[in-house]
C-alpha positions as a printed Julia matrix, in Angstrom:
372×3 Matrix{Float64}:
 118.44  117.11  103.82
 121.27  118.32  101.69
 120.14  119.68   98.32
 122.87  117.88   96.83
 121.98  114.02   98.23
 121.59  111.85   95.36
 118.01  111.82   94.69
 116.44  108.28   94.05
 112.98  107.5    92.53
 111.32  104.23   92.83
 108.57  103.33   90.12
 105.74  100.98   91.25
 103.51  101.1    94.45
 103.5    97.31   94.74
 105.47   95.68   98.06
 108.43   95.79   96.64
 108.62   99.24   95.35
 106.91  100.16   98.72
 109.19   98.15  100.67
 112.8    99.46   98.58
 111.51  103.13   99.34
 110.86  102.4   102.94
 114.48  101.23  103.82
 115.69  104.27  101.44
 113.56  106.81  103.69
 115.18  105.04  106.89
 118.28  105.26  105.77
 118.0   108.87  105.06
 117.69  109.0   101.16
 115.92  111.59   99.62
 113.5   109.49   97.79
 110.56  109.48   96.17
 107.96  106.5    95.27
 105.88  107.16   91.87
 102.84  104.6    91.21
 100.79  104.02   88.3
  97.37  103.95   90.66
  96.88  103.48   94.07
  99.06  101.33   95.88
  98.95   97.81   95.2
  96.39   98.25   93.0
  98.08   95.6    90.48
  99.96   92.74   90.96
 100.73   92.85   94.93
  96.55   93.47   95.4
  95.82   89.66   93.6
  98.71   87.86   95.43
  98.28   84.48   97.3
 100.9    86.15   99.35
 102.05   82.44  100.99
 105.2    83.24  102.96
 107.17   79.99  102.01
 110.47   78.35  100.86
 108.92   75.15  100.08
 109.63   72.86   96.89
 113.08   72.65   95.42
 114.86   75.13   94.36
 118.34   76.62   94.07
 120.65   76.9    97.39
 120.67   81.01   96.86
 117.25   81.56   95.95
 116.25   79.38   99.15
 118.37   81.48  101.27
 116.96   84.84  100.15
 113.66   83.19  100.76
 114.59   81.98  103.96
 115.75   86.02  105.03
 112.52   86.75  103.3
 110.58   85.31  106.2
 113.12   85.86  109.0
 112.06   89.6   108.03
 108.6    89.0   108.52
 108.96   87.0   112.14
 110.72   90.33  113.33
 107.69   92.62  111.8
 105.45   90.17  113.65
 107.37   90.37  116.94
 107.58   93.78  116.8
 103.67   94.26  116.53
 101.98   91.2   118.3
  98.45   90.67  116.89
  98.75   91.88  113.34
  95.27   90.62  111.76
  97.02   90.63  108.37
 100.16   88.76  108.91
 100.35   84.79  110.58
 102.66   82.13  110.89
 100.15   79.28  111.05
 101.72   77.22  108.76
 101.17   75.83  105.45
  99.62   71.87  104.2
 100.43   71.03  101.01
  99.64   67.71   98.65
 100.07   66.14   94.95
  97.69   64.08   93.02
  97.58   60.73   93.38
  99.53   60.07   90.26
 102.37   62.47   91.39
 103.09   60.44   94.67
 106.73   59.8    93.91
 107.17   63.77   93.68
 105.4    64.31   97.32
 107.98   62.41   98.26
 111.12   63.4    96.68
 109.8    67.36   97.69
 110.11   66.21  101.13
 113.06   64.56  101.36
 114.63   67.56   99.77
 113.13   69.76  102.63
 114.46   67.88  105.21
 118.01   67.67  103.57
 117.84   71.57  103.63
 117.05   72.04  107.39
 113.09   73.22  106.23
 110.8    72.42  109.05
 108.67   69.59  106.95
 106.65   66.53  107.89
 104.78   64.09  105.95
 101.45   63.11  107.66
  98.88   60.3   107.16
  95.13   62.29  106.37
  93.52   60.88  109.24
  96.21   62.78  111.36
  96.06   66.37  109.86
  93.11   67.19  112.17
  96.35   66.96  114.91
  98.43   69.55  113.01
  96.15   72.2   111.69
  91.91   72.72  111.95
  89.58   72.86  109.29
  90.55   70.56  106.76
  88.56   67.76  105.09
  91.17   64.7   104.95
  89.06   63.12  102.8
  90.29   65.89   99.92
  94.18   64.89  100.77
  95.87   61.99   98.7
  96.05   59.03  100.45
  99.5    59.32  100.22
  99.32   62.03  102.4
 100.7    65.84  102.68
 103.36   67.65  103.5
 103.13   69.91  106.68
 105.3    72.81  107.1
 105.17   74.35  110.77
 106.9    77.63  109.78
 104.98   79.17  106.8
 102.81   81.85  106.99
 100.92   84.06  105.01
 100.2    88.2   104.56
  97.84   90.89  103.12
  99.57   92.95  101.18
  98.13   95.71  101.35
  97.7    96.04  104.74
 101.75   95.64  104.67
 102.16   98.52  101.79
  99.71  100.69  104.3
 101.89  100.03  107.26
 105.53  100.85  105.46
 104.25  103.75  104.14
 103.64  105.23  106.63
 106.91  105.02  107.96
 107.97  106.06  104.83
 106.66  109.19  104.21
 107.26  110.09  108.45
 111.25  109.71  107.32
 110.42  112.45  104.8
 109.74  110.23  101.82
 107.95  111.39   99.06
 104.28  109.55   97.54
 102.59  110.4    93.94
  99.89  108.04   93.3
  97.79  108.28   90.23
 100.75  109.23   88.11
  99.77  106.75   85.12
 102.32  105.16   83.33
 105.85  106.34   83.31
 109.05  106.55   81.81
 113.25  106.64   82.64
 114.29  109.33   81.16
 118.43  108.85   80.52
 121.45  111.12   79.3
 124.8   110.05   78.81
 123.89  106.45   79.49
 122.53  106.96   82.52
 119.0   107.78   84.52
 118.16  111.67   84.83
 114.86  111.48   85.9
 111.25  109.87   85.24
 108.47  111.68   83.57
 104.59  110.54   83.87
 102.1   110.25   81.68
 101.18  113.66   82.42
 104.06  115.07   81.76
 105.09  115.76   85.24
 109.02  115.63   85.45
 111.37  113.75   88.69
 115.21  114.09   88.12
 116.98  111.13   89.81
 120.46  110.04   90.42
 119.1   106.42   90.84
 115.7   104.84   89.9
 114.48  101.83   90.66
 112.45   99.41   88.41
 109.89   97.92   90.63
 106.76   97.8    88.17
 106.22   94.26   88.28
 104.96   92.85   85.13
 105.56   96.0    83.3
 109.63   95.66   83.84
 110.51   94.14   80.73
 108.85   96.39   78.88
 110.33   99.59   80.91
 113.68   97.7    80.3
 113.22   97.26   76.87
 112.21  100.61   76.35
 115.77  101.63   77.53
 118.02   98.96   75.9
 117.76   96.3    78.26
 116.69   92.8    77.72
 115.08   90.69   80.81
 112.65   86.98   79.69
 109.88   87.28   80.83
 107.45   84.65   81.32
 104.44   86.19   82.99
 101.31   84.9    82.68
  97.71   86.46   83.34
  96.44   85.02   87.04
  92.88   85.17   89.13
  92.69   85.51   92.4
  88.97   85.4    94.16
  88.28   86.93   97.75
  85.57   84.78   99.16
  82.55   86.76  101.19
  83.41   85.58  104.49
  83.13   82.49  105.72
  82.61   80.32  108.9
  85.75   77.58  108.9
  88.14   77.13  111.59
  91.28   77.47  108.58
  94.13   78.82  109.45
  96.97   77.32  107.37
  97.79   77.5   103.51
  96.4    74.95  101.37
  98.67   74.65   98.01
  96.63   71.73   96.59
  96.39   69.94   93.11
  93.23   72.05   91.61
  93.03   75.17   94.34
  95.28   77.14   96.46
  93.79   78.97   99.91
  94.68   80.73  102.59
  92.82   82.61  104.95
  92.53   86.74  104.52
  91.4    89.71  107.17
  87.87   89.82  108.42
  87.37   85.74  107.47
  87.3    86.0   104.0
  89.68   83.21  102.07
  92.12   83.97   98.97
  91.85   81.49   96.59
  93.65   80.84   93.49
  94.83   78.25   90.93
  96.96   77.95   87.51
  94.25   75.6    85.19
  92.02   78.68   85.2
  94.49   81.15   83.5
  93.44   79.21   80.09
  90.1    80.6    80.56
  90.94   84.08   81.48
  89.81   86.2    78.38
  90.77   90.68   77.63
  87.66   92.25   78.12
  86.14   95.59   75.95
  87.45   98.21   79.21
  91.39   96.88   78.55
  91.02   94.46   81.36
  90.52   90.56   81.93
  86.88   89.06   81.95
  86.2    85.15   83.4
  83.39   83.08   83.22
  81.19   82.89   86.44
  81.01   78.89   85.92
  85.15   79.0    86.1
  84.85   80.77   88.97
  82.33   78.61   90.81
  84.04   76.08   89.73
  87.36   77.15   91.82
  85.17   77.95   94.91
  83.89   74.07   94.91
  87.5    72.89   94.43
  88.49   75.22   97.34
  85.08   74.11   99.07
  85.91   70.45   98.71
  89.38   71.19  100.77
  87.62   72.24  104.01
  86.09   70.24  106.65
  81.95   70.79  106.43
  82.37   71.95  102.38
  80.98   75.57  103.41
  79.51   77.2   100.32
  81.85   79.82   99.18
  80.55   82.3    97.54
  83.33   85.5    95.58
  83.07   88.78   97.0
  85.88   89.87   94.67
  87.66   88.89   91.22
  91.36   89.9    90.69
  92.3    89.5    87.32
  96.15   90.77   85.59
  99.5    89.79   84.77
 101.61   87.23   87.69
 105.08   88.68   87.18
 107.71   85.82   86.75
 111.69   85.95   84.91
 112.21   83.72   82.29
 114.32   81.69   84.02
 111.97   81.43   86.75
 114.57   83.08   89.24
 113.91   86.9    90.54
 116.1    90.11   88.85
 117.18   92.15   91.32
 119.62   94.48   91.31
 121.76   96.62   89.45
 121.34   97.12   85.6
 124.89   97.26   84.28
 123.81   98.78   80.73
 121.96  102.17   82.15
 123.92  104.21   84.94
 121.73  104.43   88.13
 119.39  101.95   87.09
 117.9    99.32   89.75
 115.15   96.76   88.92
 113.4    94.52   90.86
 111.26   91.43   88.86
 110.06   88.6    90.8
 107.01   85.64   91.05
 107.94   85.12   94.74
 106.94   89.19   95.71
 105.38   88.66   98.92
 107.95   86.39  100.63
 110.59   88.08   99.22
 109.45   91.75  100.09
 111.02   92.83  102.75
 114.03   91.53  102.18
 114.32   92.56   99.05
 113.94   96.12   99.56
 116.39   96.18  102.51
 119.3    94.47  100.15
 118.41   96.79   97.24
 118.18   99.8    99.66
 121.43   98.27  100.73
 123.28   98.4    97.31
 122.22  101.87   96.13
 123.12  103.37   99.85
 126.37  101.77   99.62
 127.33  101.36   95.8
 128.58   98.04   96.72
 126.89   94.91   95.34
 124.99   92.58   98.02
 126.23   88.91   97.62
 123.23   87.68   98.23
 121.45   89.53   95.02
 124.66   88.99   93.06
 122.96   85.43   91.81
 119.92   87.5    90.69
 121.46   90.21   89.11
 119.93   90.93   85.18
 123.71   90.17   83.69
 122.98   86.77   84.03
 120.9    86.83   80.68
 123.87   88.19   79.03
């Protein structure tokens, strides 16, 4: 490489750091990829990680969701039999008392071309195994054919590699770190050890820690993120193979038959512990395990093999930033809820812009200036 190639660093080992300094190394950038700890050791390593475009949402925010998983059908046809990535669908329901929105979510699907059925209970045994129908409304629940679902760090594992064999650059353990700017635009990024990067361009791809890093340089981006547990079951013997996105627990299957589980009422009882961290009570916790029990056919006993605790990164506006920050020269962030779907996809397009210096239309929705 050319001494004088614009040198890009990306900040954050979570997917989409990993996945923007992947395309960079394939396209031939000299690039390097800084993270706080080990790779996905935050945010990406207590994701759900359901690979999905269903609800309602915006038109462009559907589309990049949409790319999102076309991206991850080609990574799956490329490598048949990946343990950590599936397409086995996804079954999801309301409360009773939210009927009419079961409804109107379908409808909505359909008028959008997502693959989406409505099915009677007794009938979900013919679309997906291991569910208990007597858990699903009586209404009954949506079924979507195409969805999916991915370990993410298994993914970060398997783009790095590629990364650093197209001559990319890794420092892990670098603590926290800062843009360093002159002239109104990036020169580098120091870490918390003092240890110095110049850059051309840097990328923003620190999750929850974005606004902050933003802030820090001038920039405003809402934030809205909350703090979020995920629990990794000891495994377990149930045929599952969809994702559940239920009323009081969310689950989908992980590597080695172990289940992800998560859900939003338990962020009220998520509490900062003495080391800096988050602390939970055991009875929340078994509580979520018999709400994720009472969603599979037999009830199995689930029992947690592993607490995630930390900040969810979501926008204030609910939408992902992406893109180019106007006020700082050779600034890039990246700030989304939706990380795992939108992973690959999002580090291609962002790879994309910085590459080219041309603007992607499909990130132009999600660009930070709409705050302004």
């Amino acid at each position: 490489m050319s001494s004088t190639q614009p040198r890009t660093v990306v900040v954050g080992g979570g997917i989409i750091g990993v996945s923007t300094a992947r395309h960079l190394a394939r396209a031939g950038a000299d690039v390097t990829l800084i993270t706080e700890g080990e790779l996905t050791s935050n945010a990406s390593g207590r994701s759900l990680s359901w690979l999905n475009s269903a609800g309602v949402r915006g038109e462009e925010y559907h589309r990049l969701r949409m790319a999102g998983i076309d991206r991850y059908r080609t990574l799956a046809a490329q490598h048949p039999g990946l343990g950590w990535l599936r397409f086995d669908g996804g079954l999801t329901w309301q409360a009773p008392e939210n009927d009419e929105d079961l409804h109107r979510i379908h409808e909505y699907e359909l008028a959008h071309g997502y693959d989406s059925h409505l099915i009677d209970p007794s009938r979900v045994a013919d679309y997906t195994p291991g569910v208990d129908p007597a858990a699903i409304s009586p209404t009954g629940a949506i079924w979507n054919p195409g969805e999916g679902w991915v370990d993410l760090p298994h993914l970060a594992q398997h783009l790095i590699k590629e990364f650093v064999e197209h001559g990319g650059r890794l420092v892990t353990n670098a603590g926290a770190a800062r843009v360093e700017t002159a002239g109104g635009s990036v020169s580098g990024v120091r870490t918390a050890e003092g240890e110095s990067y110049a850059a051309d361009t840097v990328v923003l791809a620190t999750g929850p820690a974005v606004p902050a890093m933003a802030a820090e340089l001038g920039v405003a981006i809402p934030d809205q993120t909350p703090i979020s547990l995920l629990v990794t079951t000891k495994p377990v013997d149930t045929p599952l193979r969809a994702v559940l996105n239920t009323p009081r627990a969310a689950v989908r299957p992980a590597p080695n038959g172990a289940l992800a589980v998560d859900a939003d009422w338990t962020t009220a009882s998520i509490r900062p512990s003495a080391d800096g961290g988050f602390a939970i009570s055991e009875e929340v916790v078994a509580e979520l395990l018999a709400q994720a029990s009472r969603l599979l056919a037999g009830n199995p006993r689930l029992e947690p093999e592993r607490l995630a605790m930390g900040p969810k990164p979501i926008p204030g506006d609910g939408d992902p930033v992406l893109g180019r920050i106007d006020e700082v020269g050779g600034l890039w962030a990246a700030f989304t809820h939706s990380g795992a779907t939108l992973a690959l996809i999002a580090g291609e397009l962002l790879a994309y812009e910085i590459g080219t210096g041309r603007a992607h239309p499909m990130l132009a929705p999600f660009n930070a200036r709409r705050f302004r």
